[in-house]
């Protein structure tokens, strides 16, 4: 899994940074792309990225402020022209479906793929054999949600020495053992998965928050995550301004990361008052005094999601 930042600015785009959108590329896990928010210009950003709209499987909208959704109708309309013909699901707060269908109807946009829109107010949104996606309400001027993506633990690797002891050779039986099935050999010996599999490979956890000021739902969403993506609109000298406008400071993002015992904090959604990378460095320094493993999101930066072994989970 890899995170790719398509926009890291708050409110309005600047010459240096676009508004919010984050890609989660999962080529090894499911050969798919998930998108979190879709601010204006997102599809242009994708054209300059290694991401492929033909792989887009799901879009998760945190809230309906324009800097998080104004790029969505255009992206949905043009997706088919970039090879996207497979079904696509959009998750978002109440009002998401009305926004999308109104724009598509008035513009007479037509798509040739199945589009499913799921509105939610938090809770369990999606689960299959590999992933769980949960959501909870944050604290912003309008309803804004955070998302917790949990990769389920995977079976351990097959022990080739133990397989040889049973006389097993590569073939369909290997797959059955990996799927957790017990097999019976021609000589009557029974081989259980735990006899030939190593320890399970722990799945990774990613938490991506929408706009928010510090609130109680941040902790359960981020608890023991390998990566926490948290807004850091201002430095802490503007904490009163951040609170008034329902945003967070870099220090507050770091405090959330420390309290939740996450592996890494990635900060994004920076105020346009910070014009360039030099002006953003104080935010990073501020965060690192509280949570050393912090970084700033840079646009068109691909960040591998690293499993943090030191994180203890229930």
CSV table of C-alpha atoms in Angstrom, one decimal:
chain,number,residue,atom,x,y,z
A,1,UNK,CA,0.0,0.0,0.0
A,2,UNK,CA,1.2,3.5,-0.9
A,3,UNK,CA,-0.2,6.9,-0.2
A,4,UNK,CA,0.0,9.5,-2.9
A,5,UNK,CA,-0.9,13.2,-2.2
A,6,UNK,CA,-2.6,14.9,-5.0
A,7,UNK,CA,-3.4,18.1,-3.1
A,8,UNK,CA,-2.3,19.4,0.3
A,9,UNK,CA,-3.7,22.9,0.6
A,10,UNK,CA,-6.6,24.1,2.6
A,11,UNK,CA,-9.4,26.2,1.3
A,12,UNK,CA,-8.2,27.3,-2.1
A,13,UNK,CA,-5.4,26.1,-4.4
A,14,UNK,CA,-2.2,28.1,-4.9
A,15,UNK,CA,0.5,28.0,-7.5
A,16,UNK,CA,2.5,25.6,-5.3
A,17,UNK,CA,-0.3,23.4,-3.9
A,18,UNK,CA,-3.7,22.0,-5.0
A,19,UNK,CA,-6.6,21.4,-2.7
A,20,UNK,CA,-7.2,18.2,-0.9
A,21,UNK,CA,-7.1,14.7,-2.4
A,22,UNK,CA,-5.2,11.6,-1.4
A,23,UNK,CA,-4.8,8.4,-3.3
A,24,UNK,CA,-4.3,5.0,-1.6
A,25,UNK,CA,-2.7,2.7,-4.2
A,26,UNK,CA,-3.1,-1.0,-3.4
A,27,UNK,CA,-1.7,-2.7,-6.5
A,28,UNK,CA,-0.3,-5.7,-4.6
A,29,UNK,CA,-3.3,-6.1,-2.3
A,30,UNK,CA,-6.2,-5.8,-4.8
A,31,UNK,CA,-4.8,-4.1,-7.9
A,32,UNK,CA,-6.9,-1.0,-7.1
A,33,UNK,CA,-6.8,2.6,-6.3
A,34,UNK,CA,-8.9,4.3,-3.5
A,35,UNK,CA,-9.3,8.1,-3.4
A,36,UNK,CA,-10.0,10.2,-0.3
A,37,UNK,CA,-11.6,13.5,-1.2
A,38,UNK,CA,-11.5,15.1,-4.6
A,39,UNK,CA,-10.9,18.8,-4.6
A,40,UNK,CA,-11.0,20.9,-7.7
A,41,UNK,CA,-8.3,20.0,-10.2
A,42,UNK,CA,-7.8,16.4,-8.9
A,43,UNK,CA,-8.1,14.8,-12.3
A,44,UNK,CA,-5.4,17.2,-13.6
A,45,UNK,CA,-3.2,16.1,-10.7
A,46,UNK,CA,-3.8,12.5,-11.6
A,47,UNK,CA,-2.6,13.1,-15.1
A,48,UNK,CA,0.8,14.1,-13.7
A,49,UNK,CA,0.9,11.1,-11.4
A,50,UNK,CA,1.5,7.3,-11.6
A,51,UNK,CA,-2.1,6.8,-10.5
A,52,UNK,CA,-4.6,5.3,-13.0
A,53,UNK,CA,-8.3,6.2,-13.0
A,54,UNK,CA,-8.9,2.8,-14.7
A,55,UNK,CA,-7.9,1.3,-11.3
A,56,UNK,CA,-10.2,3.5,-9.2
A,57,UNK,CA,-12.5,1.3,-7.2
A,58,UNK,CA,-13.7,3.5,-4.3
A,59,UNK,CA,-13.9,7.2,-3.4
A,60,UNK,CA,-14.3,8.3,0.2
A,61,UNK,CA,-15.5,11.8,0.8
A,62,UNK,CA,-14.8,13.3,4.3
A,63,UNK,CA,-17.2,16.3,4.0
A,64,UNK,CA,-18.9,18.5,1.4
A,65,UNK,CA,-16.8,21.6,1.5
A,66,UNK,CA,-15.8,22.6,-2.0
A,67,UNK,CA,-12.1,22.1,-1.5
A,68,UNK,CA,-12.8,18.5,-0.9
A,69,UNK,CA,-15.5,17.7,-3.5
A,70,UNK,CA,-15.5,20.2,-6.4
A,71,UNK,CA,-13.3,18.0,-8.5
A,72,UNK,CA,-15.6,14.9,-8.1
A,73,UNK,CA,-18.2,15.5,-10.9
A,74,UNK,CA,-15.4,16.1,-13.5
A,75,UNK,CA,-13.5,13.1,-12.4
A,76,UNK,CA,-16.5,10.8,-12.6
A,77,UNK,CA,-17.4,12.2,-16.0
A,78,UNK,CA,-14.0,11.7,-17.5
A,79,UNK,CA,-13.1,8.4,-15.8
A,80,UNK,CA,-14.4,6.3,-18.7
A,81,UNK,CA,-12.3,8.2,-21.2
A,82,UNK,CA,-9.2,7.1,-19.2
A,83,UNK,CA,-10.1,3.4,-19.3
A,84,UNK,CA,-12.4,3.3,-16.3
A,85,UNK,CA,-15.2,0.9,-17.1
A,86,UNK,CA,-15.4,-1.2,-13.9
A,87,UNK,CA,-17.9,-0.4,-11.1
A,88,UNK,CA,-17.1,2.5,-8.8
A,89,UNK,CA,-18.5,3.2,-5.3
A,90,UNK,CA,-18.5,6.7,-3.7
A,91,UNK,CA,-18.9,6.9,0.1
A,92,UNK,CA,-19.8,10.2,1.7
A,93,UNK,CA,-22.0,12.1,4.2
A,94,UNK,CA,-25.7,12.8,3.6
A,95,UNK,CA,-26.0,15.1,0.6
A,96,UNK,CA,-23.3,13.4,-1.4
A,97,UNK,CA,-25.8,11.7,-3.7
A,98,UNK,CA,-27.8,14.9,-4.3
A,99,UNK,CA,-24.7,16.8,-5.1
A,100,UNK,CA,-23.4,14.2,-7.6
A,101,UNK,CA,-26.7,13.5,-9.3
A,102,UNK,CA,-27.7,17.1,-9.6
A,103,UNK,CA,-24.5,18.1,-11.4
A,104,UNK,CA,-24.5,15.0,-13.6
A,105,UNK,CA,-28.2,15.6,-14.6
A,106,UNK,CA,-27.9,19.3,-15.3
A,107,UNK,CA,-24.7,18.9,-17.3
A,108,UNK,CA,-26.2,15.8,-19.1
A,109,UNK,CA,-23.1,13.9,-18.3
A,110,UNK,CA,-23.2,10.2,-19.1
A,111,UNK,CA,-21.0,7.4,-17.7
A,112,UNK,CA,-20.7,3.9,-19.0
A,113,UNK,CA,-19.8,2.2,-15.8
A,114,UNK,CA,-21.8,1.3,-12.7
A,115,UNK,CA,-21.7,4.1,-10.1
A,116,UNK,CA,-22.9,3.4,-6.6
A,117,UNK,CA,-23.3,6.2,-4.0
A,118,UNK,CA,-23.4,5.2,-0.3
A,119,UNK,CA,-24.3,7.9,2.2
A,120,UNK,CA,-23.3,7.3,5.8
A,121,UNK,CA,-23.2,8.8,9.3
A,122,UNK,CA,-20.3,6.7,10.5
A,123,UNK,CA,-19.8,3.1,11.5
A,124,UNK,CA,-18.7,0.1,9.5
A,125,UNK,CA,-18.8,1.0,5.8
A,126,UNK,CA,-17.2,-1.9,4.0
A,127,UNK,CA,-15.7,-5.3,4.7
A,128,UNK,CA,-14.5,-8.1,2.5
A,129,UNK,CA,-11.9,-10.9,2.9
A,130,UNK,CA,-9.0,-8.4,2.9
A,131,UNK,CA,-10.1,-5.0,4.3
A,132,UNK,CA,-12.4,-3.2,6.8
A,133,UNK,CA,-13.3,0.5,6.4
A,134,UNK,CA,-14.9,2.3,9.4
A,135,UNK,CA,-15.8,5.9,9.9
A,136,UNK,CA,-16.7,8.3,12.7
A,137,UNK,CA,-17.9,11.9,12.9
A,138,UNK,CA,-15.3,14.6,13.6
A,139,UNK,CA,-15.8,18.2,14.7
A,140,UNK,CA,-16.0,20.7,11.9
A,141,UNK,CA,-18.4,23.5,10.6
A,142,UNK,CA,-20.3,20.8,8.7
A,143,UNK,CA,-20.4,17.1,9.2
A,144,UNK,CA,-16.9,15.8,8.5
A,145,UNK,CA,-15.7,12.2,8.9
A,146,UNK,CA,-12.5,10.3,9.4
A,147,UNK,CA,-11.8,6.9,7.9
A,148,UNK,CA,-10.0,3.9,9.4
A,149,UNK,CA,-8.8,1.4,6.8
A,150,UNK,CA,-7.7,-2.0,8.4
A,151,UNK,CA,-6.0,-4.6,6.3
A,152,UNK,CA,-6.8,-8.0,7.7
A,153,UNK,CA,-4.0,-10.3,8.9
A,154,UNK,CA,-2.7,-12.5,6.1
A,155,UNK,CA,-1.6,-16.1,6.4
A,156,UNK,CA,2.1,-16.6,7.1
A,157,UNK,CA,4.5,-18.0,4.4
A,158,UNK,CA,4.7,-21.7,3.7
A,159,UNK,CA,7.7,-23.4,5.3
A,160,UNK,CA,9.4,-25.2,2.5
A,161,UNK,CA,11.4,-27.5,4.8
A,162,UNK,CA,8.2,-28.7,6.5
A,163,UNK,CA,6.4,-29.1,3.2
A,164,UNK,CA,9.3,-31.3,2.0
A,165,UNK,CA,9.0,-33.4,5.1
A,166,UNK,CA,5.5,-34.3,4.1
A,167,UNK,CA,6.5,-34.9,0.6
A,168,UNK,CA,4.5,-32.0,-0.7
A,169,UNK,CA,5.4,-30.3,-4.0
A,170,UNK,CA,4.2,-27.0,-5.5
A,171,UNK,CA,0.6,-27.3,-6.7
A,172,UNK,CA,-3.0,-26.8,-5.7
A,173,UNK,CA,-2.5,-28.3,-2.2
A,174,UNK,CA,-0.2,-25.3,-1.4
A,175,UNK,CA,-3.1,-22.9,-2.1
A,176,UNK,CA,-5.5,-24.9,0.0
A,177,UNK,CA,-3.1,-24.7,3.0
A,178,UNK,CA,-2.6,-21.0,2.5
A,179,UNK,CA,-6.4,-20.6,2.6
A,180,UNK,CA,-6.5,-22.3,6.0
A,181,UNK,CA,-7.8,-25.7,4.8
A,182,UNK,CA,-6.7,-29.0,6.3
A,183,UNK,CA,-5.7,-31.6,3.8
A,184,UNK,CA,-5.3,-35.4,3.8
A,185,UNK,CA,-2.5,-36.9,1.9
A,186,UNK,CA,-2.7,-40.1,-0.1
A,187,UNK,CA,-0.8,-42.0,2.6
A,188,UNK,CA,-3.4,-40.9,5.2
A,189,UNK,CA,-1.3,-38.2,6.9
A,190,UNK,CA,-3.3,-35.1,7.8
A,191,UNK,CA,-1.6,-31.7,7.3
A,192,UNK,CA,-3.0,-28.7,9.1
A,193,UNK,CA,-2.2,-25.2,8.0
A,194,UNK,CA,-0.5,-24.4,11.3
A,195,UNK,CA,1.8,-27.4,10.7
A,196,UNK,CA,3.4,-25.7,7.6
A,197,UNK,CA,2.7,-22.0,7.9
A,198,UNK,CA,4.7,-19.4,9.6
A,199,UNK,CA,3.2,-16.7,11.9
A,200,UNK,CA,0.4,-14.6,10.3
A,201,UNK,CA,1.5,-11.4,8.7
A,202,UNK,CA,-0.2,-8.5,10.5
A,203,UNK,CA,-2.3,-6.2,8.4
A,204,UNK,CA,-1.6,-2.5,8.2
A,205,UNK,CA,-3.9,0.2,9.5
A,206,UNK,CA,-4.3,3.7,8.0
A,207,UNK,CA,-6.3,6.5,9.4
A,208,UNK,CA,-7.3,9.5,7.2
A,209,UNK,CA,-9.1,12.3,8.8
A,210,UNK,CA,-11.2,15.0,7.3
A,211,UNK,CA,-11.1,18.6,8.5
A,212,UNK,CA,-11.5,18.7,12.3
A,213,UNK,CA,-10.4,20.4,15.4
A,214,UNK,CA,-9.4,18.2,18.3
A,215,UNK,CA,-12.3,15.9,19.3
A,216,UNK,CA,-12.9,12.6,21.1
A,217,UNK,CA,-13.5,10.5,17.9
A,218,UNK,CA,-9.9,11.1,16.7
A,219,UNK,CA,-8.5,8.7,19.2
A,220,UNK,CA,-10.5,5.6,18.4
A,221,UNK,CA,-10.1,6.2,14.7
A,222,UNK,CA,-6.3,6.5,15.0
A,223,UNK,CA,-5.6,4.1,17.8
A,224,UNK,CA,-2.5,2.0,16.9
A,225,UNK,CA,-2.6,3.0,13.3
A,226,UNK,CA,0.6,2.5,11.3
A,227,UNK,CA,-0.1,5.9,9.6
A,228,UNK,CA,-2.2,8.8,10.6
A,229,UNK,CA,-3.0,11.5,8.0
A,230,UNK,CA,-4.1,14.5,10.0
A,231,UNK,CA,-4.9,18.1,9.0
A,232,UNK,CA,-2.4,20.8,10.2
A,233,UNK,CA,-3.9,24.0,8.9
A,234,UNK,CA,-2.0,26.3,11.2
A,235,UNK,CA,0.9,26.6,13.6
A,236,UNK,CA,0.1,26.6,17.3
A,237,UNK,CA,0.5,30.4,17.5
A,238,UNK,CA,-2.8,30.5,15.7
A,239,UNK,CA,-4.5,27.9,17.9
A,240,UNK,CA,-7.4,30.3,18.7
A,241,UNK,CA,-8.0,30.9,14.9
A,242,UNK,CA,-7.8,27.1,14.3
A,243,UNK,CA,-10.4,26.5,17.0
A,244,UNK,CA,-12.7,29.2,15.7
A,245,UNK,CA,-12.6,27.8,12.2
A,246,UNK,CA,-12.8,24.1,13.3
A,247,UNK,CA,-9.3,23.2,12.3
A,248,UNK,CA,-6.2,21.8,14.0
A,249,UNK,CA,-2.6,23.0,14.4
A,250,UNK,CA,0.5,21.0,13.7
A,251,UNK,CA,1.1,20.6,17.5
A,252,UNK,CA,-2.5,19.3,18.0
A,253,UNK,CA,-2.0,16.8,15.2
A,254,UNK,CA,1.2,15.6,16.9
A,255,UNK,CA,-0.6,15.3,20.2
A,256,UNK,CA,-3.3,13.2,18.6
A,257,UNK,CA,-0.6,10.9,17.0
A,258,UNK,CA,1.1,10.5,20.4
A,259,UNK,CA,-2.1,9.8,22.3
A,260,UNK,CA,-3.2,7.2,19.7
A,261,UNK,CA,0.2,5.5,19.7
A,262,UNK,CA,0.5,5.6,15.9
A,263,UNK,CA,3.6,4.7,13.9
A,264,UNK,CA,3.8,7.7,11.7
A,265,UNK,CA,2.1,11.1,11.4
A,266,UNK,CA,1.6,12.7,7.9
A,267,UNK,CA,0.3,16.3,8.1
A,268,UNK,CA,-1.6,17.9,5.3
A,269,UNK,CA,-4.3,20.6,4.5
A,270,UNK,CA,-2.0,23.6,5.1
A,271,UNK,CA,-3.2,27.2,5.1
A,272,UNK,CA,-2.3,29.2,2.1
A,273,UNK,CA,-0.6,31.7,4.4
A,274,UNK,CA,2.4,29.3,4.3
A,275,UNK,CA,3.5,30.0,0.8
A,276,UNK,CA,6.4,27.5,0.3
A,277,UNK,CA,8.3,24.6,1.8
A,278,UNK,CA,10.5,27.0,3.9
A,279,UNK,CA,7.4,28.5,5.5
A,280,UNK,CA,6.0,25.0,6.2
A,281,UNK,CA,9.2,23.8,8.0
A,282,UNK,CA,8.2,25.5,11.3
A,283,UNK,CA,5.0,23.4,11.3
A,284,UNK,CA,7.1,20.2,11.0
A,285,UNK,CA,9.5,21.3,13.8
A,286,UNK,CA,6.6,22.1,16.0
A,287,UNK,CA,5.0,18.7,15.5
A,288,UNK,CA,8.3,16.8,16.0
A,289,UNK,CA,8.8,18.3,19.4
A,290,UNK,CA,5.7,16.4,20.4
A,291,UNK,CA,5.8,13.4,18.0
A,292,UNK,CA,9.2,12.8,16.4
A,293,UNK,CA,8.0,10.6,13.6
A,294,UNK,CA,6.1,13.3,11.8
A,295,UNK,CA,6.4,14.5,8.3
A,296,UNK,CA,4.8,17.0,5.9
A,297,UNK,CA,2.8,15.7,2.9
A,298,UNK,CA,4.3,16.9,-0.3
A,299,UNK,CA,2.3,16.9,-3.5
A,300,UNK,CA,3.1,14.1,-6.0
A,301,UNK,CA,4.9,12.2,-3.3
A,302,UNK,CA,4.4,8.5,-3.0
A,303,UNK,CA,4.8,7.3,0.6
A,304,UNK,CA,4.9,3.5,1.3
A,305,UNK,CA,2.7,2.5,4.2
A,306,UNK,CA,5.1,0.8,6.5
A,307,UNK,CA,4.2,-1.8,9.1
A,308,UNK,CA,5.4,-0.5,12.5
A,309,UNK,CA,6.2,-3.6,14.5
A,310,UNK,CA,6.7,-1.7,17.7
A,311,UNK,CA,3.0,-0.8,17.8
A,312,UNK,CA,1.2,-3.1,20.3
A,313,UNK,CA,-2.5,-3.9,19.4
A,314,UNK,CA,-5.1,-5.8,21.3
